[in-house]
mmCIF file of the C-alpha atoms, coordinates in Angstrom:
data_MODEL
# 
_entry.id   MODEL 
# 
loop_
_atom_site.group_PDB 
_atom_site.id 
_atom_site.type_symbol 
_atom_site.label_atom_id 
_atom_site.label_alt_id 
_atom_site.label_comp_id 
_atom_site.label_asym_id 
_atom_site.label_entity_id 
_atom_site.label_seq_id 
_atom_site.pdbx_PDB_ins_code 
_atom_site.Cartn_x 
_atom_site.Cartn_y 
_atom_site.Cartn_z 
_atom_site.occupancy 
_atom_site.B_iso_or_equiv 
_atom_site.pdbx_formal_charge 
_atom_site.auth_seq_id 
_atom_site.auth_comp_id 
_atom_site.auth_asym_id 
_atom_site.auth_atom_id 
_atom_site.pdbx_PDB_model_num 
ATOM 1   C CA . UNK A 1 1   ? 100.062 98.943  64.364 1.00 0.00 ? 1   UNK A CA 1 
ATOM 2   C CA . UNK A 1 2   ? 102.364 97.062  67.032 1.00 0.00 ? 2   UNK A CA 1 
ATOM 3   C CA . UNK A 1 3   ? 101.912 93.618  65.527 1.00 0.00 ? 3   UNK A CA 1 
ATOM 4   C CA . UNK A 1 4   ? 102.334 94.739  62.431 1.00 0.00 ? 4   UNK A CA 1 
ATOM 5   C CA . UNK A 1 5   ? 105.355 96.386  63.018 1.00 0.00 ? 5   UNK A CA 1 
ATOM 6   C CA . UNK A 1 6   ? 106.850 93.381  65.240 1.00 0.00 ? 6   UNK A CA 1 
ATOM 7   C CA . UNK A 1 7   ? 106.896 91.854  61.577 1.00 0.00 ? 7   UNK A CA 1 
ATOM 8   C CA . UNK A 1 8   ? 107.871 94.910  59.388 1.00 0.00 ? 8   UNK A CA 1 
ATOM 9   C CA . UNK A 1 9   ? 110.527 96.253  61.518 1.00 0.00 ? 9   UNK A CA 1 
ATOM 10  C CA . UNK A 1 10  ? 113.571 94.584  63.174 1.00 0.00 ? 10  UNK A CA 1 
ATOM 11  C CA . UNK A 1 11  ? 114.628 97.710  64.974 1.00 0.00 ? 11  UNK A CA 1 
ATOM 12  C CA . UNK A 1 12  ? 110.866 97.598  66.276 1.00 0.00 ? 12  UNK A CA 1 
ATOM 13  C CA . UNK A 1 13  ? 110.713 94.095  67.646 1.00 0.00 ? 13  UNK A CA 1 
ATOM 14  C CA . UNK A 1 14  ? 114.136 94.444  69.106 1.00 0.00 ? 14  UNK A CA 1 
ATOM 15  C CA . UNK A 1 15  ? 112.843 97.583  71.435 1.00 0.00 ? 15  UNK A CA 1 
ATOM 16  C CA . UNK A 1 16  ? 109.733 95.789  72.520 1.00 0.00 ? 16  UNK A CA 1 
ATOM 17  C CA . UNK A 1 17  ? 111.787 92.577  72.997 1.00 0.00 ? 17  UNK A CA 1 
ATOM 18  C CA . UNK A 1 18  ? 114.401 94.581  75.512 1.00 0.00 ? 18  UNK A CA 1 
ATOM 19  C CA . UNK A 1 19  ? 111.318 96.227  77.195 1.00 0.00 ? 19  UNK A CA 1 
ATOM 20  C CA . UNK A 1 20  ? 109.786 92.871  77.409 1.00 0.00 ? 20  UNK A CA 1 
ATOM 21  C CA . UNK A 1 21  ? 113.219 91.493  79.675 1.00 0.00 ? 21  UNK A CA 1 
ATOM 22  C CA . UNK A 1 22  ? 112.860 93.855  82.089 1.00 0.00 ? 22  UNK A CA 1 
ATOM 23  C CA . UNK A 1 23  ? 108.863 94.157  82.064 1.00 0.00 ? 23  UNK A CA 1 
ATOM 24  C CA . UNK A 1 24  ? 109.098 90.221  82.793 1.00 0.00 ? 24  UNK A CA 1 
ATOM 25  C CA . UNK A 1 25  ? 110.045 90.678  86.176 1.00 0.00 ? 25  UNK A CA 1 
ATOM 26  C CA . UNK A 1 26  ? 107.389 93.201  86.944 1.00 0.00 ? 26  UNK A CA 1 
ATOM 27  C CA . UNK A 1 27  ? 104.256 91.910  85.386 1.00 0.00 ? 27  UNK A CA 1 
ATOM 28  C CA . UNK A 1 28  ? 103.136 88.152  84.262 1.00 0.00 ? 28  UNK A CA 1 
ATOM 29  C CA . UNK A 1 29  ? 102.464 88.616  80.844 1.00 0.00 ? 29  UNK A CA 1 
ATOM 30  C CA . UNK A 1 30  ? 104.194 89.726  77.187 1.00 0.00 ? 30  UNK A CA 1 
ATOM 31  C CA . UNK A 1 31  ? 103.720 92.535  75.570 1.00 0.00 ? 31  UNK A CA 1 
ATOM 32  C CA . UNK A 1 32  ? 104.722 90.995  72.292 1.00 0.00 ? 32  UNK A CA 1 
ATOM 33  C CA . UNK A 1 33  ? 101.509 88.720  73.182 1.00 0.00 ? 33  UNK A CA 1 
ATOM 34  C CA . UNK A 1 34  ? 99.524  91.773  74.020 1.00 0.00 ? 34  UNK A CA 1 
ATOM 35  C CA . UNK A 1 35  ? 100.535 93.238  70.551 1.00 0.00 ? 35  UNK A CA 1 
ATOM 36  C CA . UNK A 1 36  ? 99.629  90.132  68.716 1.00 0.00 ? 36  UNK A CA 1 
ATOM 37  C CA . UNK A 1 37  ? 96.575  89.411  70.682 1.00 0.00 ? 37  UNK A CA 1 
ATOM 38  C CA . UNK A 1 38  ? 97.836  85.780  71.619 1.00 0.00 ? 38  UNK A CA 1 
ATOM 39  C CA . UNK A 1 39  ? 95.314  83.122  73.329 1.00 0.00 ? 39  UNK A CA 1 
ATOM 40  C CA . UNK A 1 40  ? 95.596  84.150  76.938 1.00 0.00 ? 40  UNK A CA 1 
ATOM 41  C CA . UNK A 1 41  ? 97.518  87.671  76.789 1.00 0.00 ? 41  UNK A CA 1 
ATOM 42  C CA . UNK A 1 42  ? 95.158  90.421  78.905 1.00 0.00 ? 42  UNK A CA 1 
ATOM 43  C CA . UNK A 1 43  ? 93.799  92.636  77.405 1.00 0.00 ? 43  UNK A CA 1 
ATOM 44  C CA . UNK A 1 44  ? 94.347  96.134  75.930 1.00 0.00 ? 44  UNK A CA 1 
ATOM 45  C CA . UNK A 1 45  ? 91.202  96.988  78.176 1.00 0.00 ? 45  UNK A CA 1 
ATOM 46  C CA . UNK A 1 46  ? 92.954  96.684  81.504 1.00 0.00 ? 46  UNK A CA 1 
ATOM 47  C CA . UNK A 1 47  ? 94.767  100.293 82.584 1.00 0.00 ? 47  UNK A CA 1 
ATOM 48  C CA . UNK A 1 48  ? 97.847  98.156  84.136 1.00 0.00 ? 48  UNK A CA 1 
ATOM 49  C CA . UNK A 1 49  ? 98.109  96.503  80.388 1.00 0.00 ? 49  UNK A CA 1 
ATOM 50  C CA . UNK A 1 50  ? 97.500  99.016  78.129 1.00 0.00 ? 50  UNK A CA 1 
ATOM 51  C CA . UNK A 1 51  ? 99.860  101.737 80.076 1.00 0.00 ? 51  UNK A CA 1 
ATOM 52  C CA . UNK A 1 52  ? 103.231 100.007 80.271 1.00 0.00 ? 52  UNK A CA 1 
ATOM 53  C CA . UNK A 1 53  ? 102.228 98.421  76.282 1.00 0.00 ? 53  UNK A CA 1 
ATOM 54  C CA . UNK A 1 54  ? 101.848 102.076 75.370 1.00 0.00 ? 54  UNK A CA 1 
ATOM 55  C CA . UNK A 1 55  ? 105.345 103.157 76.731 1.00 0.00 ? 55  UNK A CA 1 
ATOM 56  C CA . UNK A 1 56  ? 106.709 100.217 75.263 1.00 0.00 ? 56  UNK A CA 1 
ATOM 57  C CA . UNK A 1 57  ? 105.387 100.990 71.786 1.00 0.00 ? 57  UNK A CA 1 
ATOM 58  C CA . UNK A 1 58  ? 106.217 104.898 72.287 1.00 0.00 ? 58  UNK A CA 1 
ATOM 59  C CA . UNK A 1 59  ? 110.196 103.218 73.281 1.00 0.00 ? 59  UNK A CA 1 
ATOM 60  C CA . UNK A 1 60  ? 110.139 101.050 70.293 1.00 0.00 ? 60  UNK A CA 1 
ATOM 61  C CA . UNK A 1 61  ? 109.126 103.553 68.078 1.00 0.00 ? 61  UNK A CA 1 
ATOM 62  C CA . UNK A 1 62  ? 111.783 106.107 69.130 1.00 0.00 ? 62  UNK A CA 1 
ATOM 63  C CA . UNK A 1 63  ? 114.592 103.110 68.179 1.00 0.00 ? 63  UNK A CA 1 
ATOM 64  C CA . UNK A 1 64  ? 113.016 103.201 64.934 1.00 0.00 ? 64  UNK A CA 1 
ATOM 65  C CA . UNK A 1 65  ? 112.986 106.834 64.426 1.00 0.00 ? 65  UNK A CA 1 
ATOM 66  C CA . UNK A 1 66  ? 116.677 106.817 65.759 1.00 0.00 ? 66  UNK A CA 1 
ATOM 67  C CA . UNK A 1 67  ? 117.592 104.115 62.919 1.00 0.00 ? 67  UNK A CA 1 
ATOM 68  C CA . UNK A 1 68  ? 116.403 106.261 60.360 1.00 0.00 ? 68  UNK A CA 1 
ATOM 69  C CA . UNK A 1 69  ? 118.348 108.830 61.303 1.00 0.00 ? 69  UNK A CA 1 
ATOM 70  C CA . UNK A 1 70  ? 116.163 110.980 63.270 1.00 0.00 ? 70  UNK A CA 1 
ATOM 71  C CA . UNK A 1 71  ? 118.109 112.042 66.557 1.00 0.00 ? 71  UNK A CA 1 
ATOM 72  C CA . UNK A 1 72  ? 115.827 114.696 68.669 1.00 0.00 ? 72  UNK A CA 1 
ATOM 73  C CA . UNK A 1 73  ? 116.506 117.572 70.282 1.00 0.00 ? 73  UNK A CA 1 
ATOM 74  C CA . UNK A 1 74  ? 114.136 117.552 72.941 1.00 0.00 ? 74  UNK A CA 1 
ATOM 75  C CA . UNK A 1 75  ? 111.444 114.660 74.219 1.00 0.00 ? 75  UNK A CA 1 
ATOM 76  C CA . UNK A 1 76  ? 107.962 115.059 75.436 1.00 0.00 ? 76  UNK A CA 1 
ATOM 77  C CA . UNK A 1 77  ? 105.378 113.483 76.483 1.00 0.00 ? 77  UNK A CA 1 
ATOM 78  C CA . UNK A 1 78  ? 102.364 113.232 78.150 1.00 0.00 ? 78  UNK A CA 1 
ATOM 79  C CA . UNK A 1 79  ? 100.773 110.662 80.919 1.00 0.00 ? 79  UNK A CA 1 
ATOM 80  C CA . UNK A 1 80  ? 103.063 107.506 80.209 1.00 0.00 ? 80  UNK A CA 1 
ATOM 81  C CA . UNK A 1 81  ? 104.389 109.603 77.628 1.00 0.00 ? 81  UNK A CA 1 
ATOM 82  C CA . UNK A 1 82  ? 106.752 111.839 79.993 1.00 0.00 ? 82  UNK A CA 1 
ATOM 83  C CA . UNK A 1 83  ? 107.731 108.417 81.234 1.00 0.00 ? 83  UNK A CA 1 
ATOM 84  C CA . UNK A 1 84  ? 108.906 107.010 77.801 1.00 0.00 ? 84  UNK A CA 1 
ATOM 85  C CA . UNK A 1 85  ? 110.673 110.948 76.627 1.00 0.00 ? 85  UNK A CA 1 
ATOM 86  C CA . UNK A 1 86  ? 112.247 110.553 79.876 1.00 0.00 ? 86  UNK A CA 1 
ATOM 87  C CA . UNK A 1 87  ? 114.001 107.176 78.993 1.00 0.00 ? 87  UNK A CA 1 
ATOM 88  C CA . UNK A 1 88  ? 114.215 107.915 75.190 1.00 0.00 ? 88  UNK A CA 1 
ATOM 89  C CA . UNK A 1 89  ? 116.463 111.069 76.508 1.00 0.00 ? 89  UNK A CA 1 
ATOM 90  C CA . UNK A 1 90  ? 118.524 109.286 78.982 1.00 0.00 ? 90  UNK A CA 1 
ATOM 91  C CA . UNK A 1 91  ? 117.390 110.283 82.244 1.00 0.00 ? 91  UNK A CA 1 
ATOM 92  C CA . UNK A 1 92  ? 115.866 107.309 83.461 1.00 0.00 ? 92  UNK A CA 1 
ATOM 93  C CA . UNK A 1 93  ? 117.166 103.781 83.145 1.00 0.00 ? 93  UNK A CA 1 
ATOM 94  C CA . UNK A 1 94  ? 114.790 101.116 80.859 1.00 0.00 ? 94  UNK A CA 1 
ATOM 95  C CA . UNK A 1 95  ? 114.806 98.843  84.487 1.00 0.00 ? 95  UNK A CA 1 
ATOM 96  C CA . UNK A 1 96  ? 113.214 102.558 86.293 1.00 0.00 ? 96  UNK A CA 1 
ATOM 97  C CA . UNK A 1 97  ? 111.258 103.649 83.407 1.00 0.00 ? 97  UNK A CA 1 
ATOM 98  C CA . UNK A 1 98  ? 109.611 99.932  83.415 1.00 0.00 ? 98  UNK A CA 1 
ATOM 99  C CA . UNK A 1 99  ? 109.309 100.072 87.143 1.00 0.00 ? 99  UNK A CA 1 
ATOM 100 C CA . UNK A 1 100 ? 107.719 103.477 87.312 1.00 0.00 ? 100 UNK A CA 1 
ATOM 101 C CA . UNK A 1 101 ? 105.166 102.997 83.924 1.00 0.00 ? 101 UNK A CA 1 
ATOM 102 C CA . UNK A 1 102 ? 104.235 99.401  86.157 1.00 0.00 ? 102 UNK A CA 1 
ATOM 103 C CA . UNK A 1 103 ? 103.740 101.091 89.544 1.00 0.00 ? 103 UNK A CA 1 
ATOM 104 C CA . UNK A 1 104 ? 101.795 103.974 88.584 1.00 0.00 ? 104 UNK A CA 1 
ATOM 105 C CA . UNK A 1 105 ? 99.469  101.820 86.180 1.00 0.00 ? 105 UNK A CA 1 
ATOM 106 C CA . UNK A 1 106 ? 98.547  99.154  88.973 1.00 0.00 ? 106 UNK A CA 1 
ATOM 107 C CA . UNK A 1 107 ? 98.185  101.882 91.525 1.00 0.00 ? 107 UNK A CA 1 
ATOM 108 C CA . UNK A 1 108 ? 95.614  103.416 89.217 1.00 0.00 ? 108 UNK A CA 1 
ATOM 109 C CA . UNK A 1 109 ? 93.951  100.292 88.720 1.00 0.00 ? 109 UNK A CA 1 
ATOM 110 C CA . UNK A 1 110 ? 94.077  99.471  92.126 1.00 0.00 ? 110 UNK A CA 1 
ATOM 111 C CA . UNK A 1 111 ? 92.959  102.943 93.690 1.00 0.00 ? 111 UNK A CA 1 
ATOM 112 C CA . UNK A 1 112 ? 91.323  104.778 91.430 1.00 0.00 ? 112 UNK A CA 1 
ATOM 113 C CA . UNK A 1 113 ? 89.324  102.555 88.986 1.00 0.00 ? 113 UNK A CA 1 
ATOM 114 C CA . UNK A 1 114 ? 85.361  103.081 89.828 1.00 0.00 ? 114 UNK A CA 1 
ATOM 115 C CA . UNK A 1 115 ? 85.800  106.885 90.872 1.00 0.00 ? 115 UNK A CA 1 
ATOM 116 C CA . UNK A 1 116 ? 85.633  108.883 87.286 1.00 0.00 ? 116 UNK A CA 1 
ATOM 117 C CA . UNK A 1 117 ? 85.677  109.413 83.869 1.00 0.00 ? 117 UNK A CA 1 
ATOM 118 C CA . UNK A 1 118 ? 87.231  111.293 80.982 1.00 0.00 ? 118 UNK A CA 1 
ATOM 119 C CA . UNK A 1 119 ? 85.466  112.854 78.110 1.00 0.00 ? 119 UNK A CA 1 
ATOM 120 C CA . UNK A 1 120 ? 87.163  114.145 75.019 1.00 0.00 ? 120 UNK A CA 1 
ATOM 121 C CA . UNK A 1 121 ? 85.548  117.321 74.218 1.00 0.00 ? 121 UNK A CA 1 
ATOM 122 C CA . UNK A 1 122 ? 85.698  119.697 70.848 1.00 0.00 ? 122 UNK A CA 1 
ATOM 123 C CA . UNK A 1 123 ? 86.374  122.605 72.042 1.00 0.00 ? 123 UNK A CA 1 
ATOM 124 C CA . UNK A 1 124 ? 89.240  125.190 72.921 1.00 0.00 ? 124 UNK A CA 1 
ATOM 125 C CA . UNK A 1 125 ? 90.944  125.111 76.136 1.00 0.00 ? 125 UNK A CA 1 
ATOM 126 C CA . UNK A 1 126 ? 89.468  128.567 77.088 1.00 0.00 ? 126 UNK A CA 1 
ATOM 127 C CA . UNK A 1 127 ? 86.236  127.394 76.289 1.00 0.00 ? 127 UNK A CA 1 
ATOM 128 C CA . UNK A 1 128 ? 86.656  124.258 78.456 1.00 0.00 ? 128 UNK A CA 1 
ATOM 129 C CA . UNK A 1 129 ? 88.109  126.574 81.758 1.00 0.00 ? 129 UNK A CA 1 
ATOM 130 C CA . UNK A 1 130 ? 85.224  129.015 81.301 1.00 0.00 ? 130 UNK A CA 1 
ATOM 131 C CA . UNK A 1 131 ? 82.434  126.512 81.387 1.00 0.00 ? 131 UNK A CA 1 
ATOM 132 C CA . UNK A 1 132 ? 83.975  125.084 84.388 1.00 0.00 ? 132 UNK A CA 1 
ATOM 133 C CA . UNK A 1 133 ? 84.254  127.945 86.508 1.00 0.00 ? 133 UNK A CA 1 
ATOM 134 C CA . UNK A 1 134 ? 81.209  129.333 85.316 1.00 0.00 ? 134 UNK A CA 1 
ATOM 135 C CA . UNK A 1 135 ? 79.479  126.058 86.447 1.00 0.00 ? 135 UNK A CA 1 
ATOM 136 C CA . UNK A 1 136 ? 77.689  124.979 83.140 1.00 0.00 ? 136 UNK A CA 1 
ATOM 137 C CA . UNK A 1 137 ? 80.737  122.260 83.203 1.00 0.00 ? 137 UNK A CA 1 
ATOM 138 C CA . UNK A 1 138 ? 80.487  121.708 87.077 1.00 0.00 ? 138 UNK A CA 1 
ATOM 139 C CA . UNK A 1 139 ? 82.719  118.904 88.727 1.00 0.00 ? 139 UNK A CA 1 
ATOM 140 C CA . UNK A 1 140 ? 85.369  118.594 85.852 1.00 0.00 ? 140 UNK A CA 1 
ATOM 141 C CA . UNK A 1 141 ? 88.739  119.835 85.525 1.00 0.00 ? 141 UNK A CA 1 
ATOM 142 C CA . UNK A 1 142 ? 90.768  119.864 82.256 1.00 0.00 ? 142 UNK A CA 1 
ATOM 143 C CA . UNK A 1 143 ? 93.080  117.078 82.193 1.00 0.00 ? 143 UNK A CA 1 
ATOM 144 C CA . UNK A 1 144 ? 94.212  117.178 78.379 1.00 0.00 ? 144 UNK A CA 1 
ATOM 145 C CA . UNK A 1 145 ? 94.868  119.833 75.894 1.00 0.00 ? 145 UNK A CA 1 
ATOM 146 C CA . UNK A 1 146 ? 94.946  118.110 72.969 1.00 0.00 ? 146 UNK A CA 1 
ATOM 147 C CA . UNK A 1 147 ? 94.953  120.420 70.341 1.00 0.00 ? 147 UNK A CA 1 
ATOM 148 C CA . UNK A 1 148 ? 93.598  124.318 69.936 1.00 0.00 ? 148 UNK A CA 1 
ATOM 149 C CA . UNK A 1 149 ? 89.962  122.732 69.287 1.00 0.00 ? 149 UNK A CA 1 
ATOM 150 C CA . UNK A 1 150 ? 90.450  119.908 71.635 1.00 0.00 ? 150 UNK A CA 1 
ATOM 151 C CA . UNK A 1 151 ? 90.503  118.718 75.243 1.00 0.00 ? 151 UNK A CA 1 
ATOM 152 C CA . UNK A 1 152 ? 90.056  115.647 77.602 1.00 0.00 ? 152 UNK A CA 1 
ATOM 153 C CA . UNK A 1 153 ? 87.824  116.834 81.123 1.00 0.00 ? 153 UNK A CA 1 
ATOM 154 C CA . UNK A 1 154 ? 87.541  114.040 84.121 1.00 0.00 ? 154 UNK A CA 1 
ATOM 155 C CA . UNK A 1 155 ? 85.942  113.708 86.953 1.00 0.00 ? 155 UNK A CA 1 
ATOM 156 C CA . UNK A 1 156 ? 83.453  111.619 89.058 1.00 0.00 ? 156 UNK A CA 1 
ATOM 157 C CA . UNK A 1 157 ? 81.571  109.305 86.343 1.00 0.00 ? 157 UNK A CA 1 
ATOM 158 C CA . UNK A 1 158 ? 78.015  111.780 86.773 1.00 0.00 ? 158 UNK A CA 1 
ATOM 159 C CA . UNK A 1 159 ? 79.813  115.218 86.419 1.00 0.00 ? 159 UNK A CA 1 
ATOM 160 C CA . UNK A 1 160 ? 81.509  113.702 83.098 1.00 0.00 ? 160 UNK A CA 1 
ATOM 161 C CA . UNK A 1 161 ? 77.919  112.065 82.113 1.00 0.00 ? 161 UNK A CA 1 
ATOM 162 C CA . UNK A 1 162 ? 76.585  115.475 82.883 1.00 0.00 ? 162 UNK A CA 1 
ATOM 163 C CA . UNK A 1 163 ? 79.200  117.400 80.989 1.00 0.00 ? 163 UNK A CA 1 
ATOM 164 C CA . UNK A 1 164 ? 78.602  114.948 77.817 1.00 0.00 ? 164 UNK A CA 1 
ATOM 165 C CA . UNK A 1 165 ? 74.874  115.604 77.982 1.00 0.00 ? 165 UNK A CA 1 
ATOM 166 C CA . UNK A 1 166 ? 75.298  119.554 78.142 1.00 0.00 ? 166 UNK A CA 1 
ATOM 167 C CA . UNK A 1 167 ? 77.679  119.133 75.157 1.00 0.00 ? 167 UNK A CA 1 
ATOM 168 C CA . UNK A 1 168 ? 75.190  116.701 73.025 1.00 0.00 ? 168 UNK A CA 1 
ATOM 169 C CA . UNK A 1 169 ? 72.527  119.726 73.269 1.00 0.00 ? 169 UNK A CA 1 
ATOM 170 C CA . UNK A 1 170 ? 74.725  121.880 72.621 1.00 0.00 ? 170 UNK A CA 1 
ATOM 171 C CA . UNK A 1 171 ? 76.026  119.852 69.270 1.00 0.00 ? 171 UNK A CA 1 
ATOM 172 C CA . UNK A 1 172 ? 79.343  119.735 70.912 1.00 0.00 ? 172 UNK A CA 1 
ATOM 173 C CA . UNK A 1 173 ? 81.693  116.753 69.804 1.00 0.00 ? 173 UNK A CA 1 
ATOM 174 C CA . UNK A 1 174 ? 81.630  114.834 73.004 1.00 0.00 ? 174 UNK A CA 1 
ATOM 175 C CA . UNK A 1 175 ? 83.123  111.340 73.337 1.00 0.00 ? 175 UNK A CA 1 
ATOM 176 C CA . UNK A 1 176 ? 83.175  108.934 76.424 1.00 0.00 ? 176 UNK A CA 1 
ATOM 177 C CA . UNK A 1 177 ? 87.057  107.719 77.079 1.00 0.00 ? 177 UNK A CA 1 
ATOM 178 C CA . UNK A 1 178 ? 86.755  104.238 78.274 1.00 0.00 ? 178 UNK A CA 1 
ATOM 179 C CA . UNK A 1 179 ? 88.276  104.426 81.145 1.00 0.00 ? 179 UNK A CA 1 
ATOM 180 C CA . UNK A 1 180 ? 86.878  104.608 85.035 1.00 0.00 ? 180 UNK A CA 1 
ATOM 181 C CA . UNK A 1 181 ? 89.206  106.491 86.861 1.00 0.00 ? 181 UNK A CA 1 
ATOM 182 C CA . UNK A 1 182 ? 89.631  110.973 86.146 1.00 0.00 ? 182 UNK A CA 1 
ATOM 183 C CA . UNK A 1 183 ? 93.234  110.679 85.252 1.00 0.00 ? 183 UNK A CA 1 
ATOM 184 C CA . UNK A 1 184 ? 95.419  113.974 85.271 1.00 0.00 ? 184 UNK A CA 1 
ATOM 185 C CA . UNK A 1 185 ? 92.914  115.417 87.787 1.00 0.00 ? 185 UNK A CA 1 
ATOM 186 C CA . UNK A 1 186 ? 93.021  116.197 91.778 1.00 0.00 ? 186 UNK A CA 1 
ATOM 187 C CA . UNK A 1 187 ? 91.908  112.577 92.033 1.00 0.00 ? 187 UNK A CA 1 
ATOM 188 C CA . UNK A 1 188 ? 95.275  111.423 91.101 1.00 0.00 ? 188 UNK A CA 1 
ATOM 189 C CA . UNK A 1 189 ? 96.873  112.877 94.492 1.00 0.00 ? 189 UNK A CA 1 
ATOM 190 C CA . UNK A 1 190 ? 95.795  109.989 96.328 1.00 0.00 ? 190 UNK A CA 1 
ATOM 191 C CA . UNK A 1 191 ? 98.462  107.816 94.775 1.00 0.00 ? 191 UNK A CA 1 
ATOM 192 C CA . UNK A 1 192 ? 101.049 110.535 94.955 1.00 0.00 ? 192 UNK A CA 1 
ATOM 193 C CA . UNK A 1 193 ? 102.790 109.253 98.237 1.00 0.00 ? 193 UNK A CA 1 
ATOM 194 C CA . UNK A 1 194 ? 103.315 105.856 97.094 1.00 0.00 ? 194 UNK A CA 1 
ATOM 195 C CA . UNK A 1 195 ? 104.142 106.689 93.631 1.00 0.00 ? 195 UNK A CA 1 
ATOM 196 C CA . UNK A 1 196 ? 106.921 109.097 95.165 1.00 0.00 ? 196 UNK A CA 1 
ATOM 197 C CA . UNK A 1 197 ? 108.101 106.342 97.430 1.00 0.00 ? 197 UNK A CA 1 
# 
């Protein structure tokens, strides 16, 4: 969707061309080369990539919502998300946004990568919080509602594999995220400090 849009849309390709000044300083690759899957760009695979690409796209996109005409009210988000809604609505600068999206990624990648999973899981948020503390779901925590019928869990990689296997006899929709780390968990606090610094 990102490369194509880099063509389709001006407005687009403008906002991932600003975001790509300041991310310049901060990382040592493109995200328009990221988008268009150039010879050499990372790849989408790596958390410290595919983070600050995803807040750029989510930036981009609001510029192109905002050309059309379509001036919110209020901004969310979630993960990187909150980052972006908090630029998009003028609270943080682009130069801290960038900063911040950067940080947190490569701290994630740096200290957390190897210790968890996530595992998008088909069923209600009540359901999810009662199978954890009754201990059919042991060593997860809900890190995502996604929906009324969906959630994300994390954890250590075994509790997740565990959790995906009670789920598969169940006949539960269960799917792996790939990712290594249990992000939006009590895992997360050990980057807190430096994050906040």
């Amino acid at each position: 969707m990102g490369a194509r849009l880099l063509d389709e849309s001006v407005v687009f390709a403008e906002g991932v061309a600003e975001c790509d000044r300041v991310l310049s300083g901060l990382v040592g690759w493109s995200v328009r080369g990221v988008l268009r899957q150039e010879v050499g760009a990372p790849s989408l695979d790596r958390v410290d990539v595919v983070q600050p690409v995803s807040f750029v796209v989510m930036v981009a996109l609001a510029g192109v919502w905002r050309s059309f005409g379509v001036e919110p009210a209020a901004v969310v988000g979630h993960s990187q998300g909150e980052v972006a809604a908090a630029y998009v609505a003028g609270l943080l600068s682009l130069e801290d946004a960038c900063r911040v999206v950067v940080l947190r990624s490569r701290l994630i990648g740096e200290r957390l990568a190897g210790q968890g999973g996530m595992l998008s899981v088909a069923v209600a948020e009540r359901v999810a919080v009662g199978r954890i503390e009754s201990g059919v779901w042991g060593g997860v925590e809900v890190a995502a509602v996604n929906g009324p019928g969906s959630v994300v869990v994390a954890g250590s990689g075994q509790a997740v594999e565990r959790v995906r296997s009670v789920c598969e006899e169940e006949g539960v929709r269960a799917r792996r995220i790939p990712v290594d780390y249990a992000s939006h968990t009590a895992q997360v606090e050990q980057i807190r400090a430096e994050l906040a610094e």
